[in-house]
Amino acid sequence: MPAPTLRSLARELGLSRTTLSDALRGSPRVKAETVARVRAAAKAAGYERNPLTGAVMSQLRRSRGQQFRGVLAVIEIIEQPQTSFGVRYNESLAAGIAARANDLGFKVERFIVGPNGVKLGRLDTILHTRGIQGLILLPAVGFPDLSELSWHRYTAVYADYFIDHPPLHCVCSDHYRSMVALLHELHARGYRRPGLFMEIALDERLQFRWEGAFLALQKYLPGITEVPALQVREVTRETFTEWFKRYDPDVVMGHFPVAMDWMKACGAKLPKSHGFVCLNSLRTAGDCAAVDLRTGLLGARAAELVIGQLLHNEFGVPEQPSLTTIPAKLIDGPTLRPMGTPKAKAPANAKT
Amino acid sequence: MPAPTLRSLARELGLSRTTLSDALRGSPRVKAETVARVRAAAKAAGYERNPLTGAVMSQLRRSRGQQFRGVLAVIEIIEQPQTSFGVRYNESLAAGIAARANDLGFKVERFIVGPNGVKLGRLDTILHTRGIQGLILLPAVGFPDLSELSWHRYTAVYADYFIDHPPLHCVCSDHYRSMVALLHELHARGYRRPGLFMEIALDERLQFRWEGAFLALQKYLPGITEVPALQVREVTRETFTEWFKRYDPDVVMGHFPVAMDWMKACGAKLPKSHGFVCLNSLRTAGDCAAVDLRTGLLGARAAELVIGQLLHNEFGVPEQPSLTTIPAKLIDGPTLRPMGTPKAKAPANAKT
DNA sequence: CGAAATTCCCTGACGGTCCGAATTCATTCG
DNA sequence: CGAATGAATTCGGACCGTCAGGGAATTTCG
């Protein structure tokens, strides 16, 4: 059975398509009794109005091709003061979202939930009155709870690993794969004692994907000397220096570029004697090799997903949430030996 | 002067509205020269295509058609004889694909590439003559190369972790997350010496995500006694038994249910003294706890992605491939202690 | 040279909206 | 009492950009 349309439904009821349209939108032009009859029949026939279609038609009809844009809400949940890095990360995501949304005929509006923004209940009414149905949630500290929103009205994507309240589709960088690719690259450049330092909280929210990949690859890349990862609550100069001197990694990976100074203070020459890679290019000033998490692309993909769902009239919490990931990319820099550089010590009896 | 519309512009140029529409979207139905002329005129007149309007219209036109909207090709690349498990896995995926595709008005057809099927070049012509544009590639052993196909005609998804020739969107189970969830569950049930055995080849194609998660979580779950993973080229009774006796894990995870027999032969009682979880429910006969990789859901999601791209006229290799994953689910079974069972040894001085 | 394939463009139909016109029915006024 | 006014409802026309199918003109091939 083909999906019912306004016209087919009108024929069945012996009314005109116009009356149906007006009735379903609750126009005062139509008698209340007729409205009720039409709505009941529509429900019985399984007719579903696509609000986006309606909006487009309306604007089209009214204003002669004047550029009409749909609206996406980009929502930030800010419970505590943000770090400057967190701000950069979210801005970069938002820029990617805005760019892709614009290509697809949407504009974005930012909302902030929390002490310095609106309450969740207030957001719900704002979105409702503005007719906004597509939401993109920027990563929040901890595990946010948005189950209060009237989800039957919205379709949404969370730009982080997972969210349980409610369980939504997520879009995030593929940290595991990125670490794997990074280690392969470093290995190809001749590094054999890769070291990883990290604040536990950063990796914990990723379910330790950075370290998980690091541990597994240390085992399976040929010729590696294992260096235990430095995982601490807070990375300080003292703990780093102690670790660095004790295990002497030939390349260091971590989030904080300041570690380069600490390494130099230990006598390391970058890139001659040691290498360094920052695990997030947004934390650097461009003066070292770094991992680009492709936040712009992530935002773009998030926008695509939400807009696709809007066009297909899919609202509410998905039956089965999925996670969409994009691998990161290494940005080369002056803190790494280039490819093909002879290793510090040429292997005596190399055996591939 | 009011904003120009497709129709007004068409009148000026002496063309039909359809030709304008096709030209502006770059359809191959219109001569290149005409396209250029139209585009120039549109620019001069200040006509701007509204992508949202176009998308909505397209959606509307298509959905109105009969329920049959096209055919998806499900393609298997079989270079070597398949294992019976491999067959089950692919069949389960295919079933999920077919079900979801059917809901969305698509039919599926199976194709086999390889010694017992068609050559790649032949497949290309078959797909072309049949007018099939949406492809879903089932997992292949190794890293298949499909770059020969005329990709500008197709839109595709690969049902595995990654493919480089060409780089396509992929859909796969989230093995890392699944292992994390499994270890948390086992921990909650009181197990403290989880053990993992695996054939290297199985984990290698997943970039060691099973073991990566295992290694990381062993470090961070409280009260765990670490048991080294048994990673071997081929799991035999001898190697398993030696490992099992030496480290005495209190719960064993692995792909091969036969290990239960080997454990029993060592004196283990399931579930009383030891637990067992099979890492892929398709390998079991339903007689043990197992991880359900949700192949049906994966197939469904793959179908959704391809159909979404078809409906949006997105063909060719994506600009940036992404990976979509779905977490697995533990199927409880008689080889695990239920929740809340007192541990074998109550901790003397428990400290949460 | 005739038949078949290809290239290129057009007509017709479509869904949901807005606006003006048409229809019905009650009320008011000459 | 008949006609005019007005309010309450419903309908028809026109419109947006798209898609499916058709047809004329050109090229290719037997």
Short mmCIF file of N, CA and C in Angstrom, two decimals, chain B residues 70-175:
data_model
loop_
_atom_site.label_atom_id
_atom_site.label_comp_id
_atom_site.label_asym_id
_atom_site.label_seq_id
_atom_site.Cartn_x
_atom_site.Cartn_y
_atom_site.Cartn_z
N GLY B 70 13.97 0.30 -5.93
CA GLY B 70 15.28 -0.04 -6.48
C GLY B 70 15.84 -1.33 -5.92
N VAL B 71 17.04 -1.61 -6.31
CA VAL B 71 17.70 -2.86 -5.92
C VAL B 71 19.04 -2.53 -5.29
N LEU B 72 19.33 -3.21 -4.20
CA LEU B 72 20.66 -3.12 -3.61
C LEU B 72 21.42 -4.40 -3.95
N ALA B 73 22.69 -4.26 -4.25
CA ALA B 73 23.52 -5.43 -4.48
C ALA B 73 24.27 -5.76 -3.20
N VAL B 74 24.17 -7.00 -2.75
CA VAL B 74 24.97 -7.47 -1.63
C VAL B 74 26.09 -8.33 -2.23
N ILE B 75 27.30 -7.88 -2.05
CA ILE B 75 28.42 -8.47 -2.77
C ILE B 75 29.37 -9.18 -1.81
N GLU B 76 29.67 -10.42 -2.15
CA GLU B 76 30.65 -11.18 -1.38
C GLU B 76 31.90 -11.40 -2.22
N ILE B 77 33.05 -11.19 -1.62
CA ILE B 77 34.30 -11.46 -2.31
C ILE B 77 34.88 -12.72 -1.69
N ILE B 78 34.85 -13.79 -2.44
CA ILE B 78 35.30 -15.07 -1.89
C ILE B 78 36.49 -15.57 -2.69
N GLU B 79 37.66 -15.43 -2.08
CA GLU B 79 38.89 -15.86 -2.77
C GLU B 79 39.24 -17.29 -2.41
N GLN B 80 38.93 -17.65 -1.18
CA GLN B 80 39.28 -18.98 -0.69
C GLN B 80 38.05 -19.61 -0.05
N PRO B 81 38.08 -20.93 0.16
CA PRO B 81 36.92 -21.59 0.77
C PRO B 81 36.56 -20.94 2.10
N GLN B 82 35.27 -20.74 2.33
CA GLN B 82 34.83 -20.08 3.56
C GLN B 82 34.73 -21.08 4.70
N THR B 83 34.91 -20.58 5.90
CA THR B 83 34.62 -21.42 7.06
C THR B 83 33.12 -21.42 7.27
N SER B 84 32.66 -22.44 7.96
CA SER B 84 31.21 -22.52 8.17
C SER B 84 30.76 -21.34 9.02
N PHE B 85 31.65 -20.88 9.90
CA PHE B 85 31.31 -19.73 10.71
C PHE B 85 31.21 -18.47 9.86
N GLY B 86 32.17 -18.35 8.95
CA GLY B 86 32.13 -17.19 8.06
C GLY B 86 30.83 -17.14 7.28
N VAL B 87 30.36 -18.29 6.86
CA VAL B 87 29.09 -18.34 6.13
C VAL B 87 27.96 -17.86 7.03
N ARG B 88 27.93 -18.36 8.27
CA ARG B 88 26.85 -17.94 9.17
C ARG B 88 26.87 -16.44 9.40
N TYR B 89 28.08 -15.91 9.56
CA TYR B 89 28.21 -14.48 9.83
C TYR B 89 27.64 -13.67 8.67
N ASN B 90 28.06 -14.02 7.46
CA ASN B 90 27.61 -13.27 6.30
C ASN B 90 26.11 -13.44 6.05
N GLU B 91 25.61 -14.64 6.30
CA GLU B 91 24.18 -14.85 6.10
C GLU B 91 23.37 -13.99 7.06
N SER B 92 23.88 -13.91 8.27
CA SER B 92 23.17 -13.13 9.27
C SER B 92 23.16 -11.64 8.91
N LEU B 93 24.30 -11.17 8.43
CA LEU B 93 24.36 -9.79 7.93
C LEU B 93 23.36 -9.59 6.80
N ALA B 94 23.42 -10.51 5.84
CA ALA B 94 22.57 -10.39 4.66
C ALA B 94 21.09 -10.36 5.05
N ALA B 95 20.75 -11.15 6.05
CA ALA B 95 19.35 -11.17 6.48
C ALA B 95 18.95 -9.81 7.04
N GLY B 96 19.83 -9.22 7.84
CA GLY B 96 19.55 -7.89 8.38
C GLY B 96 19.41 -6.86 7.29
N ILE B 97 20.28 -6.95 6.30
CA ILE B 97 20.23 -6.01 5.18
C ILE B 97 18.90 -6.15 4.45
N ALA B 98 18.56 -7.40 4.12
CA ALA B 98 17.35 -7.65 3.33
C ALA B 98 16.12 -7.14 4.06
N ALA B 99 16.08 -7.37 5.37
CA ALA B 99 14.89 -6.98 6.12
C ALA B 99 14.71 -5.46 6.11
N ARG B 100 15.78 -4.76 6.43
CA ARG B 100 15.68 -3.30 6.49
C ARG B 100 15.44 -2.72 5.10
N ALA B 101 16.14 -3.26 4.10
CA ALA B 101 15.97 -2.77 2.74
C ALA B 101 14.53 -2.94 2.31
N ASN B 102 13.96 -4.07 2.66
CA ASN B 102 12.58 -4.34 2.29
C ASN B 102 11.63 -3.31 2.91
N ASP B 103 11.89 -2.98 4.17
CA ASP B 103 11.07 -1.97 4.83
C ASP B 103 11.12 -0.64 4.08
N LEU B 104 12.26 -0.36 3.51
CA LEU B 104 12.45 0.94 2.86
C LEU B 104 12.15 0.88 1.37
N GLY B 105 11.61 -0.25 0.93
CA GLY B 105 11.19 -0.32 -0.47
C GLY B 105 12.26 -0.80 -1.43
N PHE B 106 13.28 -1.44 -0.91
CA PHE B 106 14.33 -1.94 -1.79
C PHE B 106 14.38 -3.46 -1.74
N LYS B 107 14.81 -4.02 -2.86
CA LYS B 107 15.08 -5.45 -2.90
C LYS B 107 16.58 -5.65 -2.88
N VAL B 108 17.03 -6.83 -2.50
CA VAL B 108 18.47 -7.09 -2.56
C VAL B 108 18.75 -8.26 -3.48
N GLU B 109 19.91 -8.21 -4.10
CA GLU B 109 20.38 -9.35 -4.89
C GLU B 109 21.80 -9.66 -4.47
N ARG B 110 22.10 -10.96 -4.43
CA ARG B 110 23.43 -11.38 -3.99
C ARG B 110 24.34 -11.60 -5.19
N PHE B 111 25.57 -11.19 -5.05
CA PHE B 111 26.57 -11.45 -6.08
C PHE B 111 27.82 -11.99 -5.40
N ILE B 112 28.48 -12.88 -6.09
CA ILE B 112 29.71 -13.43 -5.55
C ILE B 112 30.85 -13.15 -6.51
N VAL B 113 31.89 -12.54 -5.99
CA VAL B 113 33.07 -12.24 -6.79
C VAL B 113 34.18 -13.21 -6.39
N GLY B 114 34.85 -13.78 -7.35
CA GLY B 114 35.95 -14.68 -7.02
C GLY B 114 35.95 -15.88 -7.95
N PRO B 115 36.79 -16.85 -7.64
CA PRO B 115 36.92 -18.04 -8.50
C PRO B 115 35.58 -18.72 -8.79
N ASN B 116 34.71 -18.79 -7.78
CA ASN B 116 33.43 -19.47 -8.00
C ASN B 116 32.31 -18.50 -8.40
N GLY B 117 32.66 -17.26 -8.60
CA GLY B 117 31.64 -16.30 -8.99
C GLY B 117 32.06 -15.56 -10.24
N VAL B 118 31.76 -14.28 -10.26
CA VAL B 118 32.09 -13.50 -11.45
C VAL B 118 33.39 -12.72 -11.23
N LYS B 119 33.95 -12.29 -12.32
CA LYS B 119 35.12 -11.41 -12.26
C LYS B 119 34.63 -9.99 -11.94
N LEU B 120 35.52 -9.18 -11.46
CA LEU B 120 35.14 -7.83 -11.07
C LEU B 120 34.62 -7.01 -12.26
N GLY B 121 35.33 -7.12 -13.37
CA GLY B 121 34.91 -6.38 -14.56
C GLY B 121 33.51 -6.79 -15.01
N ARG B 122 33.25 -8.08 -14.92
CA ARG B 122 31.92 -8.58 -15.30
C ARG B 122 30.85 -8.03 -14.36
N LEU B 123 31.18 -8.01 -13.07
CA LEU B 123 30.23 -7.48 -12.10
C LEU B 123 29.87 -6.04 -12.45
N ASP B 124 30.88 -5.29 -12.84
CA ASP B 124 30.65 -3.89 -13.18
C ASP B 124 29.59 -3.76 -14.28
N THR B 125 29.72 -4.56 -15.33
CA THR B 125 28.76 -4.46 -16.42
C THR B 125 27.40 -4.99 -15.99
N ILE B 126 27.39 -6.05 -15.20
CA ILE B 126 26.10 -6.57 -14.73
C ILE B 126 25.35 -5.49 -13.95
N LEU B 127 26.05 -4.88 -13.00
CA LEU B 127 25.41 -3.85 -12.17
C LEU B 127 24.92 -2.70 -13.05
N HIS B 128 25.72 -2.36 -14.03
CA HIS B 128 25.36 -1.24 -14.88
C HIS B 128 24.10 -1.53 -15.69
N THR B 129 24.11 -2.69 -16.33
CA THR B 129 22.95 -3.02 -17.16
C THR B 129 21.69 -3.20 -16.32
N ARG B 130 21.87 -3.68 -15.10
CA ARG B 130 20.69 -3.85 -14.24
C ARG B 130 20.29 -2.55 -13.57
N GLY B 131 21.11 -1.54 -13.72
CA GLY B 131 20.77 -0.26 -13.12
C GLY B 131 20.88 -0.25 -11.60
N ILE B 132 21.73 -1.12 -11.07
CA ILE B 132 21.91 -1.17 -9.62
C ILE B 132 22.97 -0.16 -9.21
N GLN B 133 22.64 0.66 -8.22
CA GLN B 133 23.56 1.72 -7.82
C GLN B 133 24.01 1.63 -6.38
N GLY B 134 23.26 0.89 -5.57
CA GLY B 134 23.62 0.80 -4.16
C GLY B 134 24.27 -0.54 -3.86
N LEU B 135 25.46 -0.50 -3.29
CA LEU B 135 26.19 -1.74 -3.03
C LEU B 135 26.47 -1.88 -1.53
N ILE B 136 26.39 -3.11 -1.06
CA ILE B 136 26.86 -3.41 0.29
C ILE B 136 27.84 -4.56 0.17
N LEU B 137 29.05 -4.34 0.64
CA LEU B 137 30.10 -5.36 0.52
C LEU B 137 30.20 -6.12 1.84
N LEU B 138 30.07 -7.42 1.76
CA LEU B 138 30.20 -8.23 2.97
C LEU B 138 31.69 -8.41 3.27
N PRO B 139 32.01 -8.67 4.55
CA PRO B 139 33.42 -8.76 4.93
C PRO B 139 34.15 -9.81 4.10
N ALA B 140 35.35 -9.45 3.68
CA ALA B 140 36.17 -10.38 2.91
C ALA B 140 37.43 -10.69 3.69
N VAL B 141 37.97 -11.85 3.44
CA VAL B 141 39.24 -12.20 4.07
C VAL B 141 40.31 -11.26 3.51
N GLY B 142 41.17 -10.78 4.40
CA GLY B 142 42.25 -9.90 3.95
C GLY B 142 41.72 -8.52 3.61
N PHE B 143 42.37 -7.86 2.69
CA PHE B 143 42.00 -6.49 2.34
C PHE B 143 41.65 -6.42 0.87
N PRO B 144 40.37 -6.50 0.56
CA PRO B 144 39.96 -6.60 -0.83
C PRO B 144 40.25 -5.32 -1.60
N ASP B 145 40.45 -5.47 -2.90
CA ASP B 145 40.67 -4.31 -3.77
C ASP B 145 39.56 -4.25 -4.80
N LEU B 146 38.73 -3.25 -4.67
CA LEU B 146 37.60 -3.10 -5.59
C LEU B 146 37.72 -1.81 -6.39
N SER B 147 38.93 -1.29 -6.46
CA SER B 147 39.08 0.02 -7.09
C SER B 147 38.79 -0.01 -8.59
N GLU B 148 38.71 -1.22 -9.15
CA GLU B 148 38.43 -1.31 -10.58
C GLU B 148 37.00 -0.91 -10.95
N LEU B 149 36.08 -1.05 -10.00
CA LEU B 149 34.69 -0.73 -10.34
C LEU B 149 34.55 0.74 -10.72
N SER B 150 33.52 1.03 -11.50
CA SER B 150 33.29 2.42 -11.92
C SER B 150 32.54 3.15 -10.81
N TRP B 151 33.31 3.62 -9.86
CA TRP B 151 32.69 4.10 -8.64
C TRP B 151 31.81 5.33 -8.80
N HIS B 152 32.00 6.08 -9.85
CA HIS B 152 31.15 7.26 -10.00
C HIS B 152 29.68 6.88 -10.16
N ARG B 153 29.46 5.61 -10.47
CA ARG B 153 28.07 5.16 -10.64
C ARG B 153 27.46 4.64 -9.36
N TYR B 154 28.29 4.28 -8.39
CA TYR B 154 27.77 3.55 -7.23
C TYR B 154 27.88 4.35 -5.95
N THR B 155 27.13 3.90 -4.98
CA THR B 155 27.33 4.34 -3.61
C THR B 155 27.35 3.08 -2.78
N ALA B 156 28.28 2.98 -1.85
CA ALA B 156 28.51 1.69 -1.21
C ALA B 156 28.90 1.81 0.24
N VAL B 157 28.74 0.69 0.94
CA VAL B 157 29.18 0.57 2.33
C VAL B 157 29.85 -0.79 2.48
N TYR B 158 30.93 -0.82 3.24
CA TYR B 158 31.64 -2.07 3.50
C TYR B 158 31.30 -2.51 4.91
N ALA B 159 30.92 -3.76 5.06
CA ALA B 159 30.47 -4.25 6.37
C ALA B 159 31.64 -4.85 7.16
N ASP B 160 32.67 -4.04 7.36
CA ASP B 160 33.81 -4.50 8.15
C ASP B 160 34.57 -3.26 8.61
N TYR B 161 35.74 -3.45 9.23
CA TYR B 161 36.40 -2.29 9.84
C TYR B 161 36.90 -1.26 8.85
N PHE B 162 37.60 -1.70 7.82
CA PHE B 162 38.03 -0.68 6.87
C PHE B 162 38.39 -1.28 5.54
N ILE B 163 38.35 -0.44 4.55
CA ILE B 163 38.72 -0.83 3.20
C ILE B 163 39.41 0.40 2.61
N ASP B 164 40.53 0.14 1.95
CA ASP B 164 41.30 1.26 1.43
C ASP B 164 41.19 1.41 -0.08
N HIS B 165 40.72 0.39 -0.73
CA HIS B 165 40.66 0.42 -2.20
C HIS B 165 39.27 0.07 -2.68
N PRO B 166 38.43 1.03 -2.84
CA PRO B 166 38.60 2.43 -2.46
C PRO B 166 38.18 2.65 -1.00
N PRO B 167 38.50 3.82 -0.44
CA PRO B 167 38.08 4.08 0.95
C PRO B 167 36.59 4.39 1.05
N LEU B 168 35.84 3.46 1.60
CA LEU B 168 34.38 3.61 1.70
C LEU B 168 33.95 3.75 3.15
N HIS B 169 32.72 4.18 3.32
CA HIS B 169 32.13 4.14 4.65
C HIS B 169 32.01 2.68 5.09
N CYS B 170 32.20 2.46 6.37
CA CYS B 170 32.15 1.09 6.88
C CYS B 170 31.16 0.99 8.03
N VAL B 171 30.67 -0.21 8.22
CA VAL B 171 29.78 -0.50 9.33
C VAL B 171 30.28 -1.76 10.01
N CYS B 172 30.45 -1.71 11.31
CA CYS B 172 31.05 -2.86 11.99
C CYS B 172 30.66 -2.88 13.45
N SER B 173 30.87 -4.01 14.08
CA SER B 173 30.63 -4.10 15.51
C SER B 173 31.72 -3.33 16.25
N ASP B 174 31.41 -2.86 17.43
CA ASP B 174 32.39 -2.11 18.21
C ASP B 174 33.06 -3.06 19.20
N HIS B 175 34.09 -3.75 18.70
CA HIS B 175 34.71 -4.79 19.52
C HIS B 175 35.35 -4.23 20.78
#
